[in-house]
PDB file of C-alpha atoms in Angstrom:
ATOM      1  CA  MET A 686     116.393 129.925  98.814  1.00  0.00           C
ATOM      2  CA  ALA A 687     115.004 127.545 101.405  1.00  0.00           C
ATOM      3  CA  ARG A 688     112.396 125.125 100.205  1.00  0.00           C
ATOM      4  CA  LEU A 689     109.232 123.589 101.673  1.00  0.00           C
ATOM      5  CA  TYR A 690     108.444 120.022 100.662  1.00  0.00           C
ATOM      6  CA  LEU A 691     104.809 119.035 101.058  1.00  0.00           C
ATOM      7  CA  VAL A 692     105.222 115.266 101.178  1.00  0.00           C
ATOM      8  CA  GLY A 693     102.338 112.883 100.537  1.00  0.00           C
ATOM      9  CA  LEU A 694     102.903 109.678 102.497  1.00  0.00           C
ATOM     10  CA  GLY A 695     100.218 107.540 100.895  1.00  0.00           C
ATOM     11  CA  LEU A 696      98.148 105.117 102.941  1.00  0.00           C
ATOM     12  CA  SER A 697     100.849 103.751 105.255  1.00  0.00           C
ATOM     13  CA  PRO A 698     104.667 103.680 105.576  1.00  0.00           C
ATOM     14  CA  SER A 699     104.863 100.909 102.984  1.00  0.00           C
ATOM     15  CA  PHE A 700     103.412 103.306 100.376  1.00  0.00           C
ATOM     16  CA  LEU A 701     106.200 105.893 100.753  1.00  0.00           C
ATOM     17  CA  THR A 702     107.664 106.738  97.329  1.00  0.00           C
ATOM     18  CA  GLU A 703     111.327 107.156  96.449  1.00  0.00           C
ATOM     19  CA  GLU A 704     110.653 110.815  95.633  1.00  0.00           C
ATOM     20  CA  ALA A 705     109.248 111.287  99.148  1.00  0.00           C
ATOM     21  CA  ARG A 706     112.369 109.699 100.642  1.00  0.00           C
ATOM     22  CA  ARG A 707     114.581 112.078  98.635  1.00  0.00           C
ATOM     23  CA  ALA A 708     112.610 115.067  99.908  1.00  0.00           C
ATOM     24  CA  LEU A 709     112.970 113.905 103.500  1.00  0.00           C
ATOM     25  CA  ARG A 710     116.721 113.496 103.103  1.00  0.00           C
ATOM     26  CA  ASP A 711     116.945 117.090 101.867  1.00  0.00           C
ATOM     27  CA  ALA A 712     114.874 118.555 104.716  1.00  0.00           C
ATOM     28  CA  ASP A 713     116.488 120.157 107.765  1.00  0.00           C
ATOM     29  CA  CYS A 714     113.198 120.527 109.670  1.00  0.00           C
ATOM     30  CA  VAL A 715     110.522 117.834 109.471  1.00  0.00           C
ATOM     31  CA  PHE A 716     106.936 118.403 110.578  1.00  0.00           C
ATOM     32  CA  ALA A 717     104.062 115.925 110.700  1.00  0.00           C
ATOM     33  CA  ASP A 718     100.374 116.638 110.124  1.00  0.00           C
ATOM     34  CA  VAL A 719      98.526 114.930 112.982  1.00  0.00           C
ATOM     35  CA  TYR A 720      95.129 116.472 112.252  1.00  0.00           C
ATOM     36  CA  THR A 721      93.708 115.373 108.907  1.00  0.00           C
ATOM     37  CA  SER A 722      94.299 111.617 109.121  1.00  0.00           C
ATOM     38  CA  TYR A 723      95.679 108.660 111.063  1.00  0.00           C
ATOM     39  CA  PHE A 724      99.314 107.778 110.465  1.00  0.00           C
ATOM     40  CA  ASP A 725     101.894 105.955 112.553  1.00  0.00           C
ATOM     41  CA  TYR A 726     104.834 108.291 111.990  1.00  0.00           C
ATOM     42  CA  GLY A 727     107.020 106.254 114.328  1.00  0.00           C
ATOM     43  CA  ARG A 728     107.192 103.472 111.749  1.00  0.00           C
ATOM     44  CA  LEU A 729     108.992 105.815 109.351  1.00  0.00           C
ATOM     45  CA  GLY A 730     111.958 106.057 111.703  1.00  0.00           C
ATOM     46  CA  ILE A 731     111.969 109.840 111.301  1.00  0.00           C
ATOM     47  CA  GLU A 732     111.850 112.442 114.034  1.00  0.00           C
ATOM     48  CA  ALA A 733     109.094 114.890 113.147  1.00  0.00           C
ATOM     49  CA  ARG A 734     107.494 117.703 115.092  1.00  0.00           C
ATOM     50  CA  PRO A 735     103.708 117.165 115.216  1.00  0.00           C
ATOM     51  CA  LEU A 736     101.470 119.967 113.945  1.00  0.00           C
ATOM     52  CA  GLY A 737      97.753 119.988 114.732  1.00  0.00           C
ATOM     53  CA  ARG A 738      94.814 121.904 113.335  1.00  0.00           C
ATOM     54  CA  ALA A 739      95.642 125.118 115.203  1.00  0.00           C
ATOM     55  CA  ASP A 740      99.243 125.038 113.940  1.00  0.00           C
ATOM     56  CA  LEU A 741      98.233 124.612 110.296  1.00  0.00           C
ATOM     57  CA  GLU A 742      95.097 126.746 110.139  1.00  0.00           C
ATOM     58  CA  ASP A 743      94.977 129.269 112.981  1.00  0.00           C
ATOM     59  CA  ARG A 744      98.713 129.991 113.108  1.00  0.00           C
ATOM     60  CA  GLY A 745      99.285 129.600 109.372  1.00  0.00           C
ATOM     61  CA  GLY A 746     102.232 127.241 109.681  1.00  0.00           C
ATOM     62  CA  ALA A 747     104.325 129.673 111.751  1.00  0.00           C
ATOM     63  CA  ALA A 748     106.740 126.938 112.860  1.00  0.00           C
ATOM     64  CA  ILE A 749     107.371 125.955 109.253  1.00  0.00           C
ATOM     65  CA  GLU A 750     108.012 129.535 108.180  1.00  0.00           C
ATOM     66  CA  GLU A 751     110.421 130.033 111.070  1.00  0.00           C
ATOM     67  CA  CYS A 752     112.529 127.187 109.686  1.00  0.00           C
ATOM     68  CA  LEU A 753     112.384 128.588 106.143  1.00  0.00           C
ATOM     69  CA  ARG A 754     113.322 132.103 107.244  1.00  0.00           C
ATOM     70  CA  ALA A 755     116.433 130.641 108.853  1.00  0.00           C
ATOM     71  CA  GLY A 756     117.476 129.394 105.407  1.00  0.00           C
ATOM     72  CA  ARG A 757     116.713 125.748 106.160  1.00  0.00           C
ATOM     73  CA  ASN A 758     114.629 123.363 104.064  1.00  0.00           C
ATOM     74  CA  ALA A 759     111.433 122.078 105.661  1.00  0.00           C
ATOM     75  CA  ALA A 760     109.166 119.110 104.999  1.00  0.00           C
ATOM     76  CA  LEU A 761     105.556 118.704 106.069  1.00  0.00           C
ATOM     77  CA  LEU A 762     104.488 115.052 106.106  1.00  0.00           C
ATOM     78  CA  VAL A 763     100.868 114.559 105.095  1.00  0.00           C
ATOM     79  CA  PRO A 764      99.011 111.219 105.014  1.00  0.00           C
ATOM     80  CA  GLY A 765      97.584 110.327 101.618  1.00  0.00           C
ATOM     81  CA  ASP A 766      97.869 112.978  98.926  1.00  0.00           C
ATOM     82  CA  PRO A 767      99.148 116.300 100.293  1.00  0.00           C
ATOM     83  CA  LEU A 768      96.719 118.650  98.546  1.00  0.00           C
ATOM     84  CA  ALA A 769      93.535 116.683  99.188  1.00  0.00           C
ATOM     85  CA  ALA A 770      92.762 118.884 102.225  1.00  0.00           C
ATOM     86  CA  THR A 771      92.102 122.606 101.868  1.00  0.00           C
ATOM     87  CA  ALA A 772      94.281 123.359 104.905  1.00  0.00           C
ATOM     88  CA  HIS A 773      97.345 122.246 102.956  1.00  0.00           C
ATOM     89  CA  ALA A 774      96.380 124.108  99.778  1.00  0.00           C
ATOM     90  CA  ALA A 775      95.982 127.269 101.847  1.00  0.00           C
ATOM     91  CA  LEU A 776      99.404 126.664 103.402  1.00  0.00           C
ATOM     92  CA  VAL A 777     101.015 126.286  99.973  1.00  0.00           C
ATOM     93  CA  ALA A 778      99.440 129.526  98.754  1.00  0.00           C
ATOM     94  CA  SER A 779     100.503 131.360 101.906  1.00  0.00           C
ATOM     95  CA  MET A 780     104.118 130.189 101.710  1.00  0.00           C
ATOM     96  CA  ARG A 781     104.404 131.063  98.016  1.00  0.00           C
ATOM     97  CA  ARG A 782     102.989 134.530  98.633  1.00  0.00           C
ATOM     98  CA  ARG A 783     105.737 135.032 101.226  1.00  0.00           C
ATOM     99  CA  GLY A 784     108.375 134.186  98.635  1.00  0.00           C
ATOM    100  CA  HIS A 785     109.158 130.603  99.665  1.00  0.00           C
ATOM    101  CA  GLU A 786     109.645 127.803  97.148  1.00  0.00           C
ATOM    102  CA  VAL A 787     107.174 124.932  97.606  1.00  0.00           C
ATOM    103  CA  VAL A 788     107.624 121.454  96.127  1.00  0.00           C
ATOM    104  CA  VAL A 789     104.622 119.114  96.236  1.00  0.00           C
ATOM    105  CA  VAL A 790     105.404 115.386  96.375  1.00  0.00           C
ATOM    106  CA  PRO A 791     102.219 113.435  95.534  1.00  0.00           C
ATOM    107  CA  GLY A 792     101.137 110.373  97.495  1.00  0.00           C
ATOM    108  CA  VAL A 793      98.515 107.660  97.068  1.00  0.00           C
ATOM    109  CA  SER A 794      95.112 109.287  97.585  1.00  0.00           C
ATOM    110  CA  ALA A 795      92.800 107.595 100.075  1.00  0.00           C
ATOM    111  CA  VAL A 796      89.798 108.726  98.016  1.00  0.00           C
ATOM    112  CA  CYS A 797      91.004 107.030  94.827  1.00  0.00           C
ATOM    113  CA  ALA A 798      92.191 103.941  96.711  1.00  0.00           C
ATOM    114  CA  ALA A 799      88.877 103.599  98.565  1.00  0.00           C
ATOM    115  CA  MET A 800      86.854 103.803  95.352  1.00  0.00           C
ATOM    116  CA  SER A 801      89.059 101.109  93.813  1.00  0.00           C
ATOM    117  CA  ALA A 802      88.775  98.890  96.898  1.00  0.00           C
ATOM    118  CA  ALA A 803      84.988  99.122  96.691  1.00  0.00           C
ATOM    119  CA  CYS A 804      84.987  98.202  92.976  1.00  0.00           C
ATOM    120  CA  LEU A 805      83.423 101.551  92.037  1.00  0.00           C
ATOM    121  CA  SER A 806      84.475 103.767  89.141  1.00  0.00           C
ATOM    122  CA  ILE A 807      86.227 107.023  90.046  1.00  0.00           C
ATOM    123  CA  TYR A 808      84.599 108.517  86.938  1.00  0.00           C
ATOM    124  CA  LYS A 809      81.216 108.219  88.658  1.00  0.00           C
ATOM    125  CA  LEU A 810      82.253 109.853  91.931  1.00  0.00           C
ATOM    126  CA  GLY A 811      79.962 112.841  92.351  1.00  0.00           C
ATOM    127  CA  GLY A 812      81.580 114.468  95.337  1.00  0.00           C
ATOM    128  CA  VAL A 813      82.963 114.116  98.838  1.00  0.00           C
ATOM    129  CA  ALA A 814      81.493 115.290 102.147  1.00  0.00           C
ATOM    130  CA  THR A 815      82.303 114.719 105.812  1.00  0.00           C
ATOM    131  CA  VAL A 816      79.994 113.150 108.380  1.00  0.00           C
ATOM    132  CA  THR A 817      80.474 115.365 111.426  1.00  0.00           C
ATOM    133  CA  TYR A 818      79.470 115.005 115.040  1.00  0.00           C
ATOM    134  CA  PRO A 819      76.515 117.215 115.993  1.00  0.00           C
ATOM    135  CA  ARG A 820      77.524 120.493 117.599  1.00  0.00           C
ATOM    136  CA  LEU A 821      75.191 121.765 120.333  1.00  0.00           C
ATOM    137  CA  GLY A 822      72.522 119.428 119.012  1.00  0.00           C
ATOM    138  CA  VAL A 823      72.835 120.720 115.436  1.00  0.00           C
ATOM    139  CA  TYR A 824      73.421 118.148 112.676  1.00  0.00           C
ATOM    140  CA  SER A 825      75.117 119.155 109.434  1.00  0.00           C
ATOM    141  CA  ALA A 826      72.859 118.134 106.547  1.00  0.00           C
ATOM    142  CA  ARG A 827      75.671 118.401 103.989  1.00  0.00           C
ATOM    143  CA  PRO A 828      76.201 114.607 103.629  1.00  0.00           C
ATOM    144  CA  TYR A 829      72.454 114.128 103.158  1.00  0.00           C
ATOM    145  CA  GLU A 830      72.108 116.878 100.561  1.00  0.00           C
ATOM    146  CA  LEU A 831      75.166 115.771  98.584  1.00  0.00           C
ATOM    147  CA  ALA A 832      74.121 112.113  98.525  1.00  0.00           C
ATOM    148  CA  GLU A 833      70.592 113.102  97.494  1.00  0.00           C
ATOM    149  CA  ALA A 834      71.894 115.192  94.587  1.00  0.00           C
ATOM    150  CA  ASN A 835      74.362 112.510  93.503  1.00  0.00           C
ATOM    151  CA  LEU A 836      71.791 109.716  93.611  1.00  0.00           C
ATOM    152  CA  ALA A 837      69.511 111.783  91.378  1.00  0.00           C
ATOM    153  CA  ARG A 838      72.381 112.138  88.877  1.00  0.00           C
ATOM    154  CA  GLY A 839      73.500 108.500  89.026  1.00  0.00           C
ATOM    155  CA  LEU A 840      76.741 109.357  90.833  1.00  0.00           C
ATOM    156  CA  HIS A 841      78.444 107.731  93.820  1.00  0.00           C
ATOM    157  CA  THR A 842      79.101 109.640  97.065  1.00  0.00           C
ATOM    158  CA  LEU A 843      82.153 109.259  99.295  1.00  0.00           C
ATOM    159  CA  LEU A 844      81.803 110.281 102.930  1.00  0.00           C
ATOM    160  CA  LEU A 845      84.785 111.013 105.142  1.00  0.00           C
ATOM    161  CA  LEU A 846      84.340 110.585 108.901  1.00  0.00           C
ATOM    162  CA  ASP A 847      84.950 113.287 111.488  1.00  0.00           C
ATOM    163  CA  VAL A 848      88.019 113.610 113.700  1.00  0.00           C
ATOM    164  CA  ARG A 849      87.466 114.751 117.271  1.00  0.00           C
ATOM    165  CA  ASP A 850      89.514 117.562 118.784  1.00  0.00           C
ATOM    166  CA  ASP A 851      91.308 114.972 120.940  1.00  0.00           C
ATOM    167  CA  GLY A 852      92.424 113.131 117.796  1.00  0.00           C
ATOM    168  CA  GLY A 853      89.946 110.259 118.079  1.00  0.00           C
ATOM    169  CA  PHE A 854      88.194 109.041 114.956  1.00  0.00           C
ATOM    170  CA  MET A 855      84.487 108.623 114.335  1.00  0.00           C
ATOM    171  CA  THR A 856      83.650 104.934 113.935  1.00  0.00           C
ATOM    172  CA  PRO A 857      81.675 103.615 110.965  1.00  0.00           C
ATOM    173  CA  ALA A 858      78.860 102.672 113.364  1.00  0.00           C
ATOM    174  CA  GLU A 859      78.699 106.212 114.756  1.00  0.00           C
ATOM    175  CA  ALA A 860      78.590 107.609 111.228  1.00  0.00           C
ATOM    176  CA  ALA A 861      75.760 105.265 110.266  1.00  0.00           C
ATOM    177  CA  GLU A 862      73.733 106.364 113.305  1.00  0.00           C
ATOM    178  CA  ILE A 863      74.240 110.017 112.364  1.00  0.00           C
ATOM    179  CA  LEU A 864      73.184 109.368 108.760  1.00  0.00           C
ATOM    180  CA  MET A 865      70.023 107.587 109.881  1.00  0.00           C
ATOM    181  CA  GLU A 866      69.280 110.450 112.283  1.00  0.00           C
ATOM    182  CA  LEU A 867      69.563 112.805 109.321  1.00  0.00           C
ATOM    183  CA  GLU A 868      67.025 110.618 107.520  1.00  0.00           C
ATOM    184  CA  ARG A 869      64.637 110.887 110.460  1.00  0.00           C
ATOM    185  CA  ARG A 870      64.987 114.663 110.316  1.00  0.00           C
ATOM    186  CA  GLU A 871      64.922 115.135 106.538  1.00  0.00           C
ATOM    187  CA  GLY A 872      62.680 112.226 105.558  1.00  0.00           C
ATOM    188  CA  ARG A 873      63.385 112.052 101.823  1.00  0.00           C
ATOM    189  CA  GLY A 874      64.559 108.440 101.621  1.00  0.00           C
ATOM    190  CA  VAL A 875      68.282 109.036 101.202  1.00  0.00           C
ATOM    191  CA  PHE A 876      69.604 107.265 104.291  1.00  0.00           C
ATOM    192  CA  GLY A 877      66.989 104.719 105.235  1.00  0.00           C
ATOM    193  CA  GLY A 878      68.231 101.608 107.017  1.00  0.00           C
ATOM    194  CA  GLY A 879      68.130  99.630 103.779  1.00  0.00           C
ATOM    195  CA  ARG A 880      70.425 101.956 101.848  1.00  0.00           C
ATOM    196  CA  LEU A 881      73.348  99.973 100.397  1.00  0.00           C
ATOM    197  CA  VAL A 882      76.746 101.285 101.489  1.00  0.00           C
ATOM    198  CA  ALA A 883      80.351 100.198 101.200  1.00  0.00           C
ATOM    199  CA  VAL A 884      82.687 100.913 104.110  1.00  0.00           C
ATOM    200  CA  VAL A 885      86.444 100.943 103.549  1.00  0.00           C
ATOM    201  CA  TYR A 886      88.374 100.834 106.808  1.00  0.00           C
ATOM    202  CA  ARG A 887      92.061 101.043 107.808  1.00  0.00           C
ATOM    203  CA  LEU A 888      93.010 101.040 104.144  1.00  0.00           C
ATOM    204  CA  GLY A 889      96.645 100.036 103.656  1.00  0.00           C
ATOM    205  CA  TRP A 890      97.070  98.906 107.288  1.00  0.00           C
ATOM    206  CA  PRO A 891      96.906  95.491 108.985  1.00  0.00           C
ATOM    207  CA  GLY A 892      93.337  94.571 109.802  1.00  0.00           C
ATOM    208  CA  GLY A 893      91.948  96.795 107.075  1.00  0.00           C
ATOM    209  CA  GLY A 894      89.347  95.851 104.531  1.00  0.00           C
ATOM    210  CA  VAL A 895      86.090  96.656 102.820  1.00  0.00           C
ATOM    211  CA  ALA A 896      82.540  95.463 103.503  1.00  0.00           C
ATOM    212  CA  VAL A 897      79.154  96.131 101.942  1.00  0.00           C
ATOM    213  CA  GLY A 898      75.606  95.973 103.206  1.00  0.00           C
ATOM    214  CA  PRO A 899      72.614  97.961 104.437  1.00  0.00           C
ATOM    215  CA  LEU A 900      73.218 101.123 106.438  1.00  0.00           C
ATOM    216  CA  ALA A 901      71.325  99.646 109.396  1.00  0.00           C
ATOM    217  CA  ASP A 902      73.797  96.751 109.558  1.00  0.00           C
ATOM    218  CA  LEU A 903      76.687  99.211 109.599  1.00  0.00           C
ATOM    219  CA  ALA A 904      75.127 100.967 112.597  1.00  0.00           C
ATOM    220  CA  GLY A 905      75.375  97.710 114.529  1.00  0.00           C
ATOM    221  CA  SER A 906      78.871  96.815 113.363  1.00  0.00           C
ATOM    222  CA  ARG A 907      82.231  96.977 115.115  1.00  0.00           C
ATOM    223  CA  LEU A 908      84.355  97.859 112.109  1.00  0.00           C
ATOM    224  CA  PRO A 909      87.353  99.964 113.175  1.00  0.00           C
ATOM    225  CA  PRO A 910      88.266 103.501 112.182  1.00  0.00           C
ATOM    226  CA  PRO A 911      89.641 105.313 110.348  1.00  0.00           C
ATOM    227  CA  ALA A 912      87.187 104.626 107.562  1.00  0.00           C
ATOM    228  CA  VAL A 913      85.199 106.101 104.713  1.00  0.00           C
ATOM    229  CA  ILE A 914      81.657 105.267 103.659  1.00  0.00           C
ATOM    230  CA  ILE A 915      80.687 105.111 100.000  1.00  0.00           C
ATOM    231  CA  VAL A 916      77.065 105.390  98.884  1.00  0.00           C
ATOM    232  CA  PRO A 917      76.796 103.689  95.475  1.00  0.00           C
ATOM    233  CA  SER A 918      74.311 105.020  92.961  1.00  0.00           C
ATOM    234  CA  LYS A 919      73.308 103.196  89.782  1.00  0.00           C
ATOM    235  CA  MET A 920      76.130 100.782  89.020  1.00  0.00           C
ATOM    236  CA  GLY A 921      77.351  99.396  85.746  1.00  0.00           C
ATOM    237  CA  PRO A 922      77.423  95.607  85.250  1.00  0.00           C
ATOM    238  CA  VAL A 923      81.133  95.303  86.078  1.00  0.00           C
ATOM    239  CA  GLU A 924      80.801  97.457  89.211  1.00  0.00           C
ATOM    240  CA  GLU A 925      77.790  95.453  90.350  1.00  0.00           C
ATOM    241  CA  GLU A 926      79.445  92.081  89.785  1.00  0.00           C
ATOM    242  CA  CYS A 927      82.672  93.109  91.525  1.00  0.00           C
ATOM    243  CA  LEU A 928      80.826  94.682  94.483  1.00  0.00           C
ATOM    244  CA  SER A 929      78.853  91.467  94.951  1.00  0.00           C
ATOM    245  CA  THR A 930      82.090  89.570  95.662  1.00  0.00           C
ATOM    246  CA  LEU A 931      83.049  91.781  98.626  1.00  0.00           C
ATOM    247  CA  PRO A 932      82.499  90.680 102.253  1.00  0.00           C
ATOM    248  CA  LYS A 933      79.200  91.589 103.839  1.00  0.00           C
ATOM    249  CA  ILE A 934      79.015  93.905 106.843  1.00  0.00           C
ATOM    250  CA  GLY A 935      78.850  91.778 109.973  1.00  0.00           C
ATOM    251  CA  ALA A 936      80.135  88.620 108.275  1.00  0.00           C
ATOM    252  CA  PRO A 937      82.973  86.757 110.041  1.00  0.00           C
ATOM    253  CA  PRO A 938      86.411  87.778 108.694  1.00  0.00           C
TER     254      PRO A 938
END
């Protein structure tokens, strides 16, 4: 029976595990997710067919199944941890229902790594939402509502940043502007300009780092994508002390 490997690549090529390398050696067809995250596949030295959002969601991984039906092993390369995105979980379920064997190879999760980089406890992470670009003038209030609920419960909030259809990434400054616009619309004090945030950018790549400061400062920053924004809630003494040692948003590198 042909086998599908769902291979988590971690944060960058240097995070590739030995188990991931074994899976790639066993694969006859290699595909690369180019939708859910940034990854320089060329640095792996592997030829992989790129699959975008339409390939994975709308067409249900038809190219992958074609390879499997021919009796050949396939691998789908996924940045970070392979089952962090619902698109990949749906693909796994679909392939198993069709009788294909699926092997999941875990990778370093960007969510866990970002929380660690920001000195915040994963045990106090209340949930994850995505800051999206407005569509036809409509802003999704999901990040606002989640952060509001988490702050009330003493939990941290991690915000992913949108990916445009052309593959471009939302910048931290754009995300901050959207969050402050949500505050102007909702008006309940969640994302005022003084709200403390931590931004983790280009994690695992050259030029990456973490910075903390008020949301208004982030709106005026030039920190590069891809990035995540973390909204800390009530911190423990160790979290607070460690966070205080991180660079400030806008400070010289």
